[in-house]
PDB file of C-alpha atoms in Angstrom:
ATOM      1  CA  MET N   1       0.000   0.000   0.000  1.00 81.00           C
ATOM      2  CA  GLN N   2       1.421   3.333  -1.070  1.00 91.00           C
ATOM      3  CA  ILE N   3      -0.615   5.754   1.052  1.00 94.00           C
ATOM      4  CA  PRO N   4       1.755   8.444   2.420  1.00 94.00           C
ATOM      5  CA  ALA N   5       2.834   8.138   6.070  1.00 92.00           C
ATOM      6  CA  THR N   6       2.411  11.891   6.614  1.00 92.00           C
ATOM      7  CA  ILE N   7      -0.019  14.337   5.040  1.00 93.00           C
ATOM      8  CA  ARG N   8      -0.783  18.001   5.666  1.00 93.00           C
ATOM      9  CA  ALA N   9      -4.426  18.934   6.252  1.00 91.00           C
ATOM     10  CA  GLY N  10      -5.715  20.960   3.310  1.00 92.00           C
ATOM     11  CA  ASP N  11      -3.366  19.418   0.722  1.00 94.00           C
ATOM     12  CA  THR N  12      -4.450  17.318  -2.224  1.00 96.00           C
ATOM     13  CA  VAL N  13      -2.881  13.899  -1.681  1.00 96.00           C
ATOM     14  CA  LYS N  14      -2.410  11.367  -4.503  1.00 96.00           C
ATOM     15  CA  TRP N  15      -1.007   7.847  -4.600  1.00 95.00           C
ATOM     16  CA  VAL N  16      -1.203   4.704  -6.746  1.00 96.00           C
ATOM     17  CA  ASP N  17      -1.505   1.091  -5.592  1.00 95.00           C
ATOM     18  CA  GLY N  18      -0.733  -1.840  -7.848  1.00 94.00           C
ATOM     19  CA  PRO N  19      -2.652  -5.106  -8.136  1.00 94.00           C
ATOM     20  CA  ALA N  20      -2.509  -7.560  -5.243  1.00 93.00           C
ATOM     21  CA  THR N  21      -3.402 -11.148  -4.387  1.00 91.00           C
ATOM     22  CA  ASP N  22      -5.568 -12.673  -1.692  1.00 88.00           C
ATOM     23  CA  ASN N  23      -4.372 -15.318   0.778  1.00 86.00           C
ATOM     24  CA  LEU N  24      -4.963 -18.054  -1.817  1.00 87.00           C
ATOM     25  CA  GLY N  25      -2.941 -16.299  -4.517  1.00 89.00           C
ATOM     26  CA  ASN N  26      -5.964 -15.125  -6.542  1.00 89.00           C
ATOM     27  CA  ALA N  27      -5.462 -11.849  -8.390  1.00 92.00           C
ATOM     28  CA  ILE N  28      -7.093  -8.698  -7.049  1.00 94.00           C
ATOM     29  CA  ASP N  29      -6.933  -5.976  -9.668  1.00 93.00           C
ATOM     30  CA  SER N  30      -8.951  -3.015 -10.878  1.00 93.00           C
ATOM     31  CA  GLY N  31     -10.576  -5.104 -13.616  1.00 91.00           C
ATOM     32  CA  SER N  32     -13.105  -6.685 -11.263  1.00 93.00           C
ATOM     33  CA  TRP N  33     -12.319  -5.233  -7.812  1.00 95.00           C
ATOM     34  CA  THR N  34     -12.922  -1.852  -6.178  1.00 96.00           C
ATOM     35  CA  LEU N  35     -10.334  -0.683  -3.644  1.00 96.00           C
ATOM     36  CA  THR N  36     -11.376   1.747  -0.901  1.00 97.00           C
ATOM     37  CA  TYR N  37      -9.316   3.354   1.867  1.00 97.00           C
ATOM     38  CA  TYR N  38     -11.102   4.079   5.141  1.00 96.00           C
ATOM     39  CA  LEU N  39      -9.445   6.670   7.392  1.00 95.00           C
ATOM     40  CA  ARG N  40     -10.370   7.129  11.063  1.00 94.00           C
ATOM     41  CA  THR N  41      -8.927   8.698  14.169  1.00 90.00           C
ATOM     42  CA  ASN N  42      -9.393   7.926  17.846  1.00 83.00           C
ATOM     43  CA  THR N  43      -9.662  11.559  18.933  1.00 75.00           C
ATOM     44  CA  ALA N  44     -12.914  12.489  17.181  1.00 69.00           C
ATOM     45  CA  THR N  45     -15.961  10.974  15.563  1.00 75.00           C
ATOM     46  CA  GLU N  46     -14.772  11.630  12.065  1.00 82.00           C
ATOM     47  CA  GLY N  47     -13.374   9.737   9.148  1.00 88.00           C
ATOM     48  CA  ALA N  48     -12.745   9.853   5.425  1.00 92.00           C
ATOM     49  CA  THR N  49     -13.232   7.426   2.576  1.00 94.00           C
ATOM     50  CA  VAL N  50     -11.129   7.401  -0.600  1.00 96.00           C
ATOM     51  CA  VAL N  51     -12.229   5.184  -3.501  1.00 96.00           C
ATOM     52  CA  GLY N  52      -9.625   4.198  -6.080  1.00 96.00           C
ATOM     53  CA  ALA N  53     -10.027   4.781  -9.814  1.00 95.00           C
ATOM     54  CA  ALA N  54      -8.714   2.157 -12.237  1.00 95.00           C
ATOM     55  CA  SER N  55      -5.100   2.832 -13.260  1.00 94.00           C
ATOM     56  CA  GLY N  56      -3.719   0.011 -15.378  1.00 92.00           C
ATOM     57  CA  GLN N  57      -4.174  -3.121 -13.269  1.00 93.00           C
ATOM     58  CA  GLY N  58      -4.059  -1.076 -10.036  1.00 94.00           C
ATOM     59  CA  TRP N  59      -5.824   1.955  -8.601  1.00 96.00           C
ATOM     60  CA  ALA N  60      -5.116   5.690  -8.417  1.00 96.00           C
ATOM     61  CA  PHE N  61      -6.304   7.591  -5.344  1.00 96.00           C
ATOM     62  CA  THR N  62      -6.924  11.283  -4.759  1.00 96.00           C
ATOM     63  CA  LEU N  63      -7.741  12.703  -1.348  1.00 95.00           C
ATOM     64  CA  ALA N  64      -9.229  16.084  -2.252  1.00 94.00           C
ATOM     65  CA  ALA N  65      -7.954  19.237  -0.555  1.00 92.00           C
ATOM     66  CA  ALA N  66     -11.434  19.980   0.808  1.00 91.00           C
ATOM     67  CA  THR N  67     -11.609  16.524   2.403  1.00 91.00           C
ATOM     68  CA  SER N  68      -8.105  16.618   3.885  1.00 89.00           C
ATOM     69  CA  ALA N  69      -8.780  20.119   5.270  1.00 89.00           C
ATOM     70  CA  GLU N  70     -11.428  18.574   7.523  1.00 89.00           C
ATOM     71  CA  LEU N  71      -8.972  16.074   9.056  1.00 90.00           C
ATOM     72  CA  ASN N  72      -7.831  16.951  12.572  1.00 88.00           C
ATOM     73  CA  ALA N  73      -4.100  16.969  13.140  1.00 86.00           C
ATOM     74  CA  GLY N  74      -2.816  13.848  14.856  1.00 86.00           C
ATOM     75  CA  GLN N  75      -2.546  10.109  14.431  1.00 90.00           C
ATOM     76  CA  TRP N  76      -4.935   8.500  11.930  1.00 93.00           C
ATOM     77  CA  PHE N  77      -5.504   4.844  11.071  1.00 95.00           C
ATOM     78  CA  TRP N  78      -6.328   3.423   7.660  1.00 96.00           C
ATOM     79  CA  GLN N  79      -7.608   0.178   6.202  1.00 96.00           C
ATOM     80  CA  ALA N  80      -7.599  -0.692   2.478  1.00 96.00           C
ATOM     81  CA  ILE N  81     -10.511  -2.966   1.549  1.00 96.00           C
ATOM     82  CA  ALA N  82     -11.024  -4.514  -1.884  1.00 96.00           C
ATOM     83  CA  THR N  83     -14.576  -5.516  -2.813  1.00 96.00           C
ATOM     84  CA  SER N  84     -15.989  -7.516  -5.708  1.00 94.00           C
ATOM     85  CA  GLY N  85     -19.631  -8.526  -5.626  1.00 91.00           C
ATOM     86  CA  GLY N  86     -20.178 -10.016  -2.155  1.00 92.00           C
ATOM     87  CA  GLU N  87     -16.458 -10.592  -1.488  1.00 93.00           C
ATOM     88  CA  LYS N  88     -14.440  -8.303   0.728  1.00 95.00           C
ATOM     89  CA  VAL N  89     -10.652  -8.549   1.341  1.00 95.00           C
ATOM     90  CA  THR N  90      -8.474  -6.317   3.524  1.00 95.00           C
ATOM     91  CA  LEU N  91      -5.296  -5.626   1.545  1.00 94.00           C
ATOM     92  CA  GLY N  92      -3.588  -3.519   4.165  1.00 94.00           C
ATOM     93  CA  ALA N  93      -3.931  -1.448   7.304  1.00 95.00           C
ATOM     94  CA  GLY N  94      -1.717   1.027   9.096  1.00 95.00           C
ATOM     95  CA  GLN N  95      -1.453   4.520  10.412  1.00 94.00           C
ATOM     96  CA  LEU N  96      -0.489   7.932   9.157  1.00 94.00           C
ATOM     97  CA  GLU N  97       0.084  11.325  10.680  1.00 91.00           C
ATOM     98  CA  VAL N  98      -1.991  14.342   9.695  1.00 92.00           C
ATOM     99  CA  LEU N  99      -0.121  17.612  10.205  1.00 90.00           C
ATOM    100  CA  ALA N 100      -2.001  20.815  10.973  1.00 87.00           C
ATOM    101  CA  ALA N 101      -2.444  23.282   8.129  1.00 85.00           C
ATOM    102  CA  LEU N 102      -0.768  26.625   8.723  1.00 85.00           C
ATOM    103  CA  GLU N 103      -2.804  28.310   5.993  1.00 80.00           C
ATOM    104  CA  TYR N 104      -5.405  30.803   7.198  1.00 77.00           C
ATOM    105  CA  THR N 105      -7.750  33.540   6.038  1.00 77.00           C
ATOM    106  CA  GLY N 106      -8.417  36.635   8.092  1.00 81.00           C
ATOM    107  CA  THR N 107      -6.707  36.785  11.460  1.00 83.00           C
ATOM    108  CA  PRO N 108      -4.530  33.779  12.291  1.00 79.00           C
ATOM    109  CA  GLY N 109      -5.157  31.904  15.523  1.00 77.00           C
ATOM    110  CA  ALA N 110      -2.527  30.598  17.879  1.00 79.00           C
ATOM    111  CA  PHE N 111      -0.503  27.573  16.765  1.00 76.00           C
ATOM    112  CA  ASP N 112       1.837  25.501  18.896  1.00 80.00           C
ATOM    113  CA  GLY N 113       3.872  23.150  16.716  1.00 78.00           C
ATOM    114  CA  ARG N 114       5.879  21.719  19.602  1.00 83.00           C
ATOM    115  CA  SER N 115       5.575  18.042  20.413  1.00 83.00           C
ATOM    116  CA  GLN N 116       3.911  17.015  23.660  1.00 85.00           C
ATOM    117  CA  ALA N 117       7.331  16.060  25.060  1.00 89.00           C
ATOM    118  CA  GLN N 118       8.715  19.522  24.251  1.00 89.00           C
ATOM    119  CA  GLN N 119       5.695  21.204  25.841  1.00 89.00           C
ATOM    120  CA  ASP N 120       6.123  19.074  28.982  1.00 91.00           C
ATOM    121  CA  LEU N 121       9.872  19.804  29.088  1.00 91.00           C
ATOM    122  CA  ASP N 122       9.219  23.551  28.884  1.00 91.00           C
ATOM    123  CA  ALA N 123       6.638  23.265  31.701  1.00 90.00           C
ATOM    124  CA  VAL N 124       9.054  21.266  33.894  1.00 89.00           C
ATOM    125  CA  GLN N 125      11.809  23.815  33.334  1.00 90.00           C
ATOM    126  CA  ALA N 126       9.416  26.638  34.242  1.00 88.00           C
ATOM    127  CA  ALA N 127       8.419  24.718  37.390  1.00 84.00           C
ATOM    128  CA  ILE N 128      12.081  24.292  38.358  1.00 84.00           C
ATOM    129  CA  ARG N 129      12.700  28.019  37.867  1.00 85.00           C
ATOM    130  CA  GLY N 130       9.600  28.803  39.949  1.00 80.00           C
ATOM    131  CA  LEU N 131      10.661  26.429  42.722  1.00 77.00           C
ATOM    132  CA  ILE N 132      14.207  27.819  42.823  1.00 77.00           C
ATOM    133  CA  SER N 133      12.952  31.419  42.965  1.00 77.00           C
ATOM    134  CA  GLY N 134      10.602  30.519  45.848  1.00 71.00           C
ATOM    135  CA  GLY N 135       7.415  30.594  43.804  1.00 64.00           C
ATOM    136  CA  ALA N 136       4.334  28.428  44.145  1.00 60.00           C
ATOM    137  CA  LYS N 137       4.584  24.783  45.130  1.00 64.00           C
ATOM    138  CA  GLN N 138       1.857  23.538  42.744  1.00 68.00           C
ATOM    139  CA  TYR N 139       2.331  22.851  39.018  1.00 69.00           C
ATOM    140  CA  THR N 140       0.495  21.205  36.150  1.00 73.00           C
ATOM    141  CA  ILE N 141       2.709  19.522  33.578  1.00 74.00           C
ATOM    142  CA  GLY N 142       0.876  17.866  30.709  1.00 76.00           C
ATOM    143  CA  SER N 143      -1.893  15.818  32.287  1.00 77.00           C
ATOM    144  CA  ARG N 144      -0.178  15.462  35.668  1.00 75.00           C
ATOM    145  CA  SER N 145      -0.469  17.835  38.620  1.00 72.00           C
ATOM    146  CA  PHE N 146       2.311  18.194  41.159  1.00 68.00           C
ATOM    147  CA  THR N 147       1.892  19.672  44.617  1.00 64.00           C
ATOM    148  CA  LYS N 148       4.928  20.561  46.716  1.00 62.00           C
ATOM    149  CA  VAL N 149       7.177  18.592  44.401  1.00 64.00           C
ATOM    150  CA  ASP N 150      10.764  18.510  45.451  1.00 73.00           C
ATOM    151  CA  LEU N 151      13.484  19.705  43.116  1.00 77.00           C
ATOM    152  CA  GLY N 152      14.860  16.181  42.708  1.00 81.00           C
ATOM    153  CA  GLU N 153      11.624  14.828  41.190  1.00 84.00           C
ATOM    154  CA  LEU N 154      11.409  17.738  38.776  1.00 85.00           C
ATOM    155  CA  MET N 155      15.027  17.334  37.707  1.00 87.00           C
ATOM    156  CA  GLU N 156      14.513  13.599  37.153  1.00 90.00           C
ATOM    157  CA  ARG N 157      11.454  14.291  34.989  1.00 90.00           C
ATOM    158  CA  GLU N 158      13.383  16.985  33.117  1.00 92.00           C
ATOM    159  CA  SER N 159      16.153  14.504  32.348  1.00 93.00           C
ATOM    160  CA  ARG N 160      13.704  11.935  30.930  1.00 93.00           C
ATOM    161  CA  LEU N 161      11.940  14.581  28.837  1.00 93.00           C
ATOM    162  CA  LYS N 162      15.231  15.932  27.473  1.00 94.00           C
ATOM    163  CA  ALA N 163      16.115  12.431  26.259  1.00 93.00           C
ATOM    164  CA  GLU N 164      12.693  12.036  24.629  1.00 93.00           C
ATOM    165  CA  VAL N 165      12.956  15.438  22.903  1.00 92.00           C
ATOM    166  CA  LYS N 166      16.456  14.534  21.615  1.00 91.00           C
ATOM    167  CA  ARG N 167      15.073  11.270  20.150  1.00 91.00           C
ATOM    168  CA  GLU N 168      12.294  13.233  18.421  1.00 89.00           C
ATOM    169  CA  GLN N 169      14.790  15.758  17.026  1.00 87.00           C
ATOM    170  CA  LYS N 170      17.050  12.959  15.766  1.00 89.00           C
ATOM    171  CA  ALA N 171      14.110  11.227  14.054  1.00 85.00           C
ATOM    172  CA  GLU N 172      13.069  14.514  12.441  1.00 84.00           C
ATOM    173  CA  LEU N 173      16.585  15.120  11.087  1.00 83.00           C
ATOM    174  CA  ILE N 174      16.672  11.628   9.607  1.00 83.00           C
ATOM    175  CA  ALA N 175      13.157  12.007   8.135  1.00 78.00           C
ATOM    176  CA  ASN N 176      14.165  15.308   6.511  1.00 77.00           C
ATOM    177  CA  GLY N 177      17.203  13.679   4.873  1.00 81.00           C
ATOM    178  CA  LEU N 178      19.728  15.498   7.049  1.00 82.00           C
ATOM    179  CA  GLY N 179      21.268  12.291   8.370  1.00 81.00           C
ATOM    180  CA  ASN N 180      21.824  10.827  11.792  1.00 80.00           C
ATOM    181  CA  PRO N 181      23.532  13.378  14.070  1.00 79.00           C
ATOM    182  CA  HIS N 182      25.280  10.523  15.888  1.00 79.00           C
ATOM    183  CA  ASN N 183      27.091   9.238  12.794  1.00 82.00           C
ATOM    184  CA  LEU N 184      30.743  10.199  12.656  1.00 76.00           C
ATOM    185  CA  PHE N 185      32.533   9.960   9.332  1.00 80.00           C
ATOM    186  CA  VAL N 186      36.319   9.830   9.134  1.00 85.00           C
ATOM    187  CA  ARG N 187      38.375  10.186   5.973  1.00 86.00           C
ATOM    188  CA  PHE N 188      41.916   8.796   5.753  1.00 84.00           C
TER     189      PHE N 188
END
């Protein structure tokens, strides 16, 4: 299945899938089968359906800009189902990430593109600064609330979050084709 792993809400998304076979080795192609992608998320009661158009022996798919604009940013799950008459075969399933659209008309609203780990790290660091300067002894970090937390607990949480943020940054560099920052190349 060639559906992209990441899409941006509001973009037109196209992909092509070739013919497949069922578990018995029988051909599943666009000549007698219809292939449909079903997209759903676990954060809202919404979904999208994309029906393939015949393209050679396979199918071509287009997720219209208007449809993708309605997708909430976050993790989405998909299932590709081929149907022919009364038969139905799942050819694939997986997940994709929908990125928020930054396009706007009129006055732009607030946008926070930081990951949850980065947001939590920033909150922990603010809590540490507040604790050191003698501020309040109650903090909310992500979905957890801390009351009279000692500096040691906050520093331990900060350390774990820093490691998680570094892993995310490394993965983003690799995904953007900038290489692994931990690779060291030596020329003789």
